[in-house]
CSV table of C-alpha atoms in Angstrom, one decimal:
chain,number,residue,atom,x,y,z
Q,16,MET,CA,-89.3,-5.2,0.3
Q,17,ALA,CA,-92.7,-4.7,2.1
Q,18,SER,CA,-92.9,-8.4,2.8
Q,19,ARG,CA,-89.4,-8.3,4.3
Q,20,VAL,CA,-90.3,-5.4,6.6
Q,21,LEU,CA,-93.5,-7.3,7.6
Q,22,ASN,CA,-91.6,-10.5,8.4
Q,23,THR,CA,-89.1,-8.5,10.6
Q,24,SER,CA,-92.0,-6.8,12.5
Q,25,MET,CA,-93.7,-10.1,13.1
Q,26,LEU,CA,-90.4,-11.6,14.3
Q,27,ARG,CA,-89.8,-8.8,16.8
Q,28,ALA,CA,-93.4,-9.1,18.1
Q,29,ALA,CA,-93.1,-12.9,18.5
Q,30,THR,CA,-89.7,-12.4,20.2
Q,31,GLN,CA,-91.2,-10.0,22.7
Q,32,ARG,CA,-94.1,-12.4,23.5
Q,33,HIS,CA,-91.8,-15.4,24.1
Q,34,PHE,CA,-89.4,-13.5,26.4
Q,35,ILE,CA,-92.2,-11.8,28.4
Q,36,LYS,CA,-93.9,-15.2,28.9
Q,37,ALA,CA,-90.6,-16.9,30.0
Q,38,ALA,CA,-89.2,-14.2,32.2
Q,39,GLY,CA,-92.2,-12.4,33.5
Q,40,THR,CA,-90.6,-11.6,36.9
Q,41,ILE,CA,-87.7,-9.7,35.3
Q,42,MET,CA,-87.9,-5.9,35.2
Q,43,PRO,CA,-89.4,-4.5,32.0
Q,44,PRO,CA,-86.4,-2.3,31.1
Q,45,PHE,CA,-84.1,-5.3,31.4
Q,46,ILE,CA,-86.4,-7.4,29.2
Q,47,HIS,CA,-86.5,-4.7,26.5
Q,48,SER,CA,-82.7,-4.4,26.6
Q,49,PHE,CA,-82.2,-8.2,26.5
Q,50,ILE,CA,-84.6,-8.6,23.5
Q,51,HIS,CA,-82.8,-5.8,21.7
Q,52,HIS,CA,-79.4,-7.4,22.1
Q,53,SER,CA,-80.5,-10.9,21.4
Q,54,PHE,CA,-82.2,-9.8,18.2
Q,55,ILE,CA,-79.1,-8.0,16.9
Q,56,ASN,CA,-76.7,-10.6,18.1
Q,57,PRO,CA,-78.1,-14.2,18.4
Q,58,SER,CA,-75.0,-15.3,20.3
Q,59,PHE,CA,-75.8,-12.9,23.2
Q,60,SER,CA,-74.8,-14.6,26.4
Q,61,LEU,CA,-77.4,-15.9,28.9
Q,62,SER,CA,-75.0,-15.7,31.8
Q,63,CYS,CA,-76.6,-12.4,32.9
Q,64,LEU,CA,-79.6,-14.3,34.1
Q,65,VAL,CA,-78.7,-14.9,37.7
Q,66,GLN,CA,-81.8,-16.9,38.7
Q,67,PRO,CA,-81.4,-20.6,37.8
Q,68,ALA,CA,-85.1,-21.2,37.7
Q,69,LEU,CA,-85.6,-18.7,34.9
Q,70,ARG,CA,-82.5,-19.7,32.9
Q,71,ALA,CA,-84.1,-22.9,31.4
Q,72,ASN,CA,-87.3,-21.0,30.3
Q,73,VAL,CA,-85.3,-18.2,28.7
Q,74,THR,CA,-83.1,-20.7,26.9
Q,75,ARG,CA,-86.1,-22.4,25.4
Q,76,ALA,CA,-87.5,-19.0,24.4
Q,77,PHE,CA,-84.2,-18.0,22.9
Q,78,SER,CA,-84.2,-21.2,20.8
Q,79,ALA,CA,-87.8,-20.5,19.6
Q,80,CYS,CA,-86.8,-16.9,18.6
Q,81,THR,CA,-83.8,-18.2,16.7
Q,82,LYS,CA,-86.1,-20.5,14.6
Q,83,LEU,CA,-88.4,-17.6,13.9
Q,84,GLN,CA,-85.5,-15.5,12.8
Q,85,GLN,CA,-84.4,-18.2,10.4
Q,86,GLN,CA,-87.8,-18.4,8.9
Q,87,ALA,CA,-87.9,-14.7,8.5
Q,88,LEU,CA,-84.6,-14.6,6.7
Q,89,GLY,CA,-85.6,-17.3,4.3
Q,90,HIS,CA,-84.4,-20.9,3.7
Q,91,ASP,CA,-82.5,-20.0,0.5
Q,92,GLN,CA,-80.3,-17.5,2.3
Q,93,LEU,CA,-79.3,-19.9,5.0
Q,94,THR,CA,-78.2,-22.7,2.6
Q,95,GLU,CA,-76.4,-20.4,0.2
Q,96,PRO,CA,-72.8,-21.5,-0.2
Q,97,SER,CA,-70.3,-19.1,1.4
Q,98,ALA,CA,-67.4,-20.2,-0.8
Q,99,ASN,CA,-66.6,-17.9,-3.7
Q,100,PRO,CA,-65.9,-20.0,-6.9
Q,101,SER,CA,-63.9,-17.2,-8.4
Q,102,PHE,CA,-61.6,-17.0,-5.4
Q,103,LYS,CA,-57.9,-17.6,-6.0
Q,104,SER,CA,-55.3,-18.4,-3.5
Q,105,GLY,CA,-52.4,-16.1,-2.9
Q,106,ASN,CA,-49.8,-18.3,-4.6
Q,107,ASP,CA,-50.3,-16.8,-8.1
Q,108,ALA,CA,-47.0,-15.0,-7.7
Q,109,LEU,CA,-45.3,-18.4,-7.1
Q,110,HIS,CA,-46.8,-19.8,-10.3
Q,111,ASP,CA,-45.6,-16.8,-12.2
Q,112,TYR,CA,-42.1,-17.0,-10.8
Q,113,GLY,CA,-41.9,-20.7,-11.6
Q,114,HIS,CA,-42.9,-20.0,-15.1
Q,115,TYR,CA,-40.3,-17.3,-15.3
Q,116,LEU,CA,-37.6,-19.7,-14.2
Q,117,MET,CA,-38.6,-22.2,-16.8
Q,118,THR,CA,-38.5,-19.5,-19.4
Q,119,VAL,CA,-35.1,-18.0,-18.4
Q,120,LEU,CA,-33.5,-21.4,-17.7
Q,121,PRO,CA,-35.2,-23.9,-20.1
Q,122,LYS,CA,-32.0,-26.0,-20.4
Q,123,TYR,CA,-31.7,-26.7,-16.7
Q,124,VAL,CA,-35.2,-26.4,-15.1
Q,125,GLN,CA,-37.1,-29.6,-15.8
Q,126,GLN,CA,-40.3,-28.9,-13.8
Q,127,VAL,CA,-41.8,-26.6,-11.2
Q,128,SER,CA,-44.5,-27.3,-8.7
Q,129,VAL,CA,-46.5,-25.1,-6.2
Q,130,TYR,CA,-48.1,-26.4,-3.1
Q,131,LYS,CA,-49.8,-23.8,-1.0
Q,132,ASP,CA,-47.0,-21.2,-0.4
Q,133,GLU,CA,-44.1,-23.5,-1.4
Q,134,LEU,CA,-42.4,-23.4,-4.7
Q,135,THR,CA,-40.2,-26.4,-5.8
Q,136,VAL,CA,-37.9,-26.4,-8.8
Q,137,TYR,CA,-36.7,-29.8,-10.2
Q,138,VAL,CA,-33.3,-29.8,-11.9
Q,139,PRO,CA,-30.9,-32.5,-13.2
Q,140,PRO,CA,-27.5,-32.8,-11.5
Q,141,SER,CA,-25.8,-31.1,-14.5
Q,142,GLY,CA,-28.0,-28.1,-14.0
Q,143,LEU,CA,-27.7,-27.7,-10.3
Q,144,GLU,CA,-24.7,-25.3,-10.3
Q,145,PRO,CA,-26.1,-22.8,-12.9
Q,146,VAL,CA,-29.5,-22.8,-11.3
Q,147,MET,CA,-28.1,-22.2,-7.8
Q,148,HIS,CA,-25.8,-19.5,-9.2
Q,149,PHE,CA,-28.8,-17.8,-10.8
Q,150,LEU,CA,-31.0,-18.0,-7.7
Q,151,ARG,CA,-28.2,-16.6,-5.6
Q,152,ASP,CA,-27.0,-13.6,-7.8
Q,153,HIS,CA,-29.8,-12.6,-10.1
Q,154,THR,CA,-31.7,-9.4,-9.3
Q,155,ASN,CA,-35.1,-11.1,-9.3
Q,156,SER,CA,-33.9,-13.9,-7.0
Q,157,GLN,CA,-31.3,-12.9,-4.3
Q,158,PHE,CA,-31.6,-16.3,-2.5
Q,159,LYS,CA,-28.4,-15.6,-0.5
Q,160,SER,CA,-29.0,-18.1,2.3
Q,161,LEU,CA,-28.9,-21.8,2.1
Q,162,GLN,CA,-31.0,-23.1,5.0
Q,163,ASP,CA,-30.6,-26.8,4.7
Q,164,VAL,CA,-29.6,-29.7,2.5
Q,165,THR,CA,-31.4,-33.0,3.0
Q,166,GLY,CA,-31.8,-36.3,1.3
Q,167,VAL,CA,-34.7,-38.7,0.6
Q,168,ASP,CA,-34.4,-42.4,-0.4
Q,169,PHE,CA,-36.8,-43.9,-2.9
Q,170,PRO,CA,-35.5,-47.5,-3.4
Q,171,SER,CA,-38.0,-48.2,-6.3
Q,172,ARG,CA,-36.6,-45.4,-8.5
Q,173,THR,CA,-33.6,-45.7,-10.9
Q,174,ASN,CA,-32.1,-42.6,-9.3
Q,175,ARG,CA,-33.1,-43.6,-5.8
Q,176,PHE,CA,-31.8,-40.5,-3.9
Q,177,GLU,CA,-33.4,-37.1,-4.0
Q,178,VAL,CA,-31.2,-34.2,-2.7
Q,179,VAL,CA,-33.2,-31.2,-1.5
Q,180,TYR,CA,-31.9,-27.6,-1.1
Q,181,GLN,CA,-33.8,-25.0,0.9
Q,182,LEU,CA,-33.0,-21.4,0.0
Q,183,LEU,CA,-34.1,-18.1,1.6
Q,184,SER,CA,-34.1,-14.6,0.1
Q,185,PHE,CA,-33.9,-11.9,2.8
Q,186,GLN,CA,-34.5,-9.1,0.3
Q,187,TYR,CA,-37.8,-10.5,-1.0
Q,188,ASN,CA,-38.7,-12.5,2.1
Q,189,ALA,CA,-39.2,-15.6,0.0
Q,190,ARG,CA,-38.3,-19.2,0.1
Q,191,ILE,CA,-37.7,-21.8,-2.7
Q,192,ARG,CA,-36.9,-25.5,-2.8
Q,193,VAL,CA,-34.6,-27.0,-5.3
Q,194,LYS,CA,-34.5,-30.8,-5.9
Q,195,THR,CA,-32.1,-33.0,-7.9
Q,196,TYR,CA,-31.5,-36.7,-8.0
Q,197,ALA,CA,-28.7,-39.2,-7.8
Q,198,SER,CA,-28.1,-43.0,-7.8
Q,199,GLU,CA,-25.7,-45.1,-5.7
Q,200,THR,CA,-22.9,-44.5,-8.3
Q,201,SER,CA,-23.7,-41.1,-9.9
Q,202,PRO,CA,-22.5,-38.0,-8.0
Q,203,VAL,CA,-24.0,-34.6,-7.5
Q,204,PRO,CA,-22.0,-31.4,-7.9
Q,205,SER,CA,-21.2,-29.7,-4.6
Q,206,VAL,CA,-22.5,-26.2,-4.0
Q,207,VAL,CA,-19.9,-25.4,-1.4
Q,208,PRO,CA,-18.2,-22.9,-3.8
Q,209,LEU,CA,-21.5,-21.0,-3.9
Q,210,PHE,CA,-22.8,-21.5,-0.3
Q,211,ASN,CA,-20.3,-22.2,2.5
Q,212,ALA,CA,-23.1,-23.5,4.7
Q,213,ALA,CA,-23.4,-26.5,2.4
Q,214,ASN,CA,-20.1,-27.9,3.7
Q,215,TRP,CA,-21.3,-29.8,6.7
Q,216,GLN,CA,-24.8,-30.3,5.3
Q,217,GLU,CA,-23.5,-32.2,2.2
Q,218,ARG,CA,-21.2,-34.2,4.5
Q,219,GLU,CA,-24.3,-35.2,6.5
Q,220,VAL,CA,-26.2,-36.3,3.4
Q,221,TYR,CA,-23.1,-38.3,2.3
Q,222,ASP,CA,-22.9,-39.9,5.8
Q,223,MET,CA,-26.6,-40.8,6.1
Q,224,PHE,CA,-27.4,-41.7,2.4
Q,225,GLY,CA,-24.1,-42.3,0.7
Q,226,VAL,CA,-24.6,-39.6,-2.0
Q,227,PHE,CA,-21.2,-38.4,-3.4
Q,228,PHE,CA,-20.7,-34.7,-4.0
Q,229,THR,CA,-18.0,-33.8,-6.6
Q,230,GLY,CA,-15.9,-30.8,-5.8
Q,231,HIS,CA,-16.5,-31.0,-2.0
Q,232,PRO,CA,-13.4,-29.8,-0.1
Q,233,ASP,CA,-13.7,-32.4,2.7
Q,234,LEU,CA,-16.2,-35.1,1.9
Q,235,ARG,CA,-16.0,-37.5,4.9
Q,236,ARG,CA,-18.4,-38.8,7.6
Q,237,ILE,CA,-19.6,-36.3,10.1
Q,238,LEU,CA,-22.2,-38.1,12.4
Q,239,THR,CA,-21.3,-41.8,12.5
Q,240,ASP,CA,-18.2,-43.3,14.1
Q,241,TYR,CA,-14.9,-44.1,12.5
Q,242,GLY,CA,-15.0,-47.2,10.4
Q,243,PHE,CA,-18.8,-47.2,10.3
Q,244,GLU,CA,-20.2,-49.5,7.6
Q,245,GLY,CA,-23.3,-48.5,5.6
Q,246,HIS,CA,-25.5,-45.5,5.6
Q,247,PRO,CA,-28.2,-45.4,8.3
Q,248,LEU,CA,-31.0,-43.5,6.6
Q,249,ARG,CA,-31.2,-45.7,3.6
Q,250,LYS,CA,-34.4,-47.7,3.5
Q,251,ASP,CA,-32.5,-51.0,3.1
Q,252,PHE,CA,-30.3,-50.4,6.1
Q,253,PRO,CA,-31.3,-52.8,9.0
Q,254,LEU,CA,-32.5,-51.2,12.3
Q,255,THR,CA,-29.9,-53.1,14.3
Q,256,GLY,CA,-27.0,-52.1,12.0
Q,257,TYR,CA,-24.2,-54.4,10.9
Q,258,VAL,CA,-21.6,-53.9,13.7
Q,259,GLU,CA,-21.6,-52.9,17.3
Q,260,VAL,CA,-19.0,-51.1,19.3
Q,261,ARG,CA,-18.0,-52.1,22.8
Q,262,TYR,CA,-15.1,-51.9,25.2
Q,263,ASP,CA,-13.0,-55.1,25.4
Q,264,GLU,CA,-11.7,-55.8,28.9
Q,265,ILE,CA,-9.0,-58.1,27.6
Q,266,LYS,CA,-7.7,-55.8,24.8
Q,267,LYS,CA,-8.3,-52.7,26.9
Q,268,ARG,CA,-9.7,-50.8,24.0
Q,269,VAL,CA,-12.9,-50.2,22.0
Q,270,VAL,CA,-13.5,-52.9,19.4
Q,271,SER,CA,-16.1,-53.3,16.6
Q,272,GLU,CA,-17.8,-56.6,16.2
Q,273,PRO,CA,-20.7,-57.9,14.1
Q,274,VAL,CA,-24.1,-57.5,15.8
Q,275,GLU,CA,-25.0,-60.5,17.9
Q,276,LEU,CA,-28.5,-60.7,19.2
Q,277,ALA,CA,-28.6,-62.5,22.6
Q,278,GLN,CA,-32.1,-63.8,22.0
Q,279,ALA,CA,-34.9,-63.5,19.5
Q,280,PHE,CA,-37.5,-62.6,22.1
Q,281,ARG,CA,-36.6,-60.2,24.9
Q,282,ASN,CA,-38.1,-61.0,28.3
Q,283,PHE,CA,-37.5,-58.3,30.8
Q,284,GLU,CA,-39.3,-59.9,33.8
Q,285,GLY,CA,-37.3,-60.2,36.9
Q,286,ALA,CA,-33.6,-59.6,36.4
Q,287,LEU,CA,-31.6,-57.6,34.1
Q,288,SER,CA,-31.9,-57.8,30.3
Q,289,PRO,CA,-29.3,-59.9,28.5
Q,290,TRP,CA,-29.2,-57.1,25.9
Q,291,GLU,CA,-27.4,-54.9,28.4
Q,292,GLN,CA,-23.7,-55.3,28.9
Q,293,THR,CA,-23.8,-55.4,32.7
Q,294,GLY,CA,-24.4,-58.6,34.5
Q,295,ALA,CA,-25.2,-62.1,33.2
Q,296,GLY,CA,-29.0,-61.5,33.2
Q,297,ARG,CA,-31.5,-64.3,33.4
Q,298,ASP,CA,-31.4,-67.2,30.9
Q,299,ASP,CA,-35.0,-67.7,29.7
Q,300,THR,CA,-34.3,-69.8,26.7
Q,301,PRO,CA,-36.5,-72.9,26.2
Q,302,ASP,CA,-33.8,-75.4,27.1
Q,303,ALA,CA,-32.8,-73.5,30.2
Q,304,VAL,CA,-36.4,-73.3,31.4
Q,305,ALA,CA,-37.0,-77.0,30.7
Q,306,ALA,CA,-33.9,-77.9,32.7
Q,307,LYS,CA,-35.0,-75.7,35.6
Q,308,ILE,CA,-38.4,-77.3,35.7
Q,309,GLN,CA,-37.0,-80.8,35.6
Q,310,GLN,CA,-34.6,-79.9,38.4
Q,311,GLN,CA,-37.5,-78.7,40.6
Q,312,ASP,CA,-39.5,-81.9,39.9
Q,313,GLU,CA,-36.5,-84.0,41.0
Q,314,GLN,CA,-36.1,-82.0,44.2
Q,315,GLN,CA,-39.8,-82.5,45.1
Q,316,GLN,CA,-39.5,-86.2,44.5
Q,317,GLU,CA,-36.5,-86.5,46.8
Q,318,LYS,CA,-38.4,-84.7,49.5
Q,319,LYS,CA,-41.3,-87.2,49.3
């Protein structure tokens, strides 16, 4: 303890010597106040020094004082880890609730996972309805609001589609995520009888991924056009699609035709793009360019 007091006294004396030497023209009361504040708070701003000539000297003195202060505090204290090994994140309640769900619904809940403040429950399609009913009506759940229903495509899996339900409890201010799975032929039970908000959301998943929902009151496409082929958000769906829609001047109506690419490489230099349905565009195919060059050569020879 005595050594600690001695080091502190030596540090204060060295600090005073450095600042008095660097800023000798400053008034003594101001020096005393500046030393006092800089010793208490090392991040004390140097902007109060209005004379530019003194600012560089005081900055060097301040750096030297900081080094003396570090030596007085000790090297071990500066390198001591600030993280507490016994610290636990605030998601212990989520782990406990996930364990509670697996205990109460062991027949339906296959797995639970917690990432930061997000709890995810994995259930089979056969257990989706009882689990969603429990989460909606049980006293310890009260997840009355269905926020969203989305789909994810994993082509390498046997059940390639993952249907994700996002639930919200207003009473407990909590969220939970429920995941189930499906293949191209196996359906998923609809939760529209439990949550009316799932009506259009399940239609969107059906339209984009092709997942069938049994018991849905009106399962039809909602985003794509009439007669659309395929499901756009599948990983094996081509970016150009299978068909294109355009207005036929002869038939005087909108027609659907297979996608026809005008050229493999699009060249937008000069005129309009042949990909656009206005104007003929410029023909930059190799044959057309070669014919054009040959025609120019013939014209030059005729002039000669």
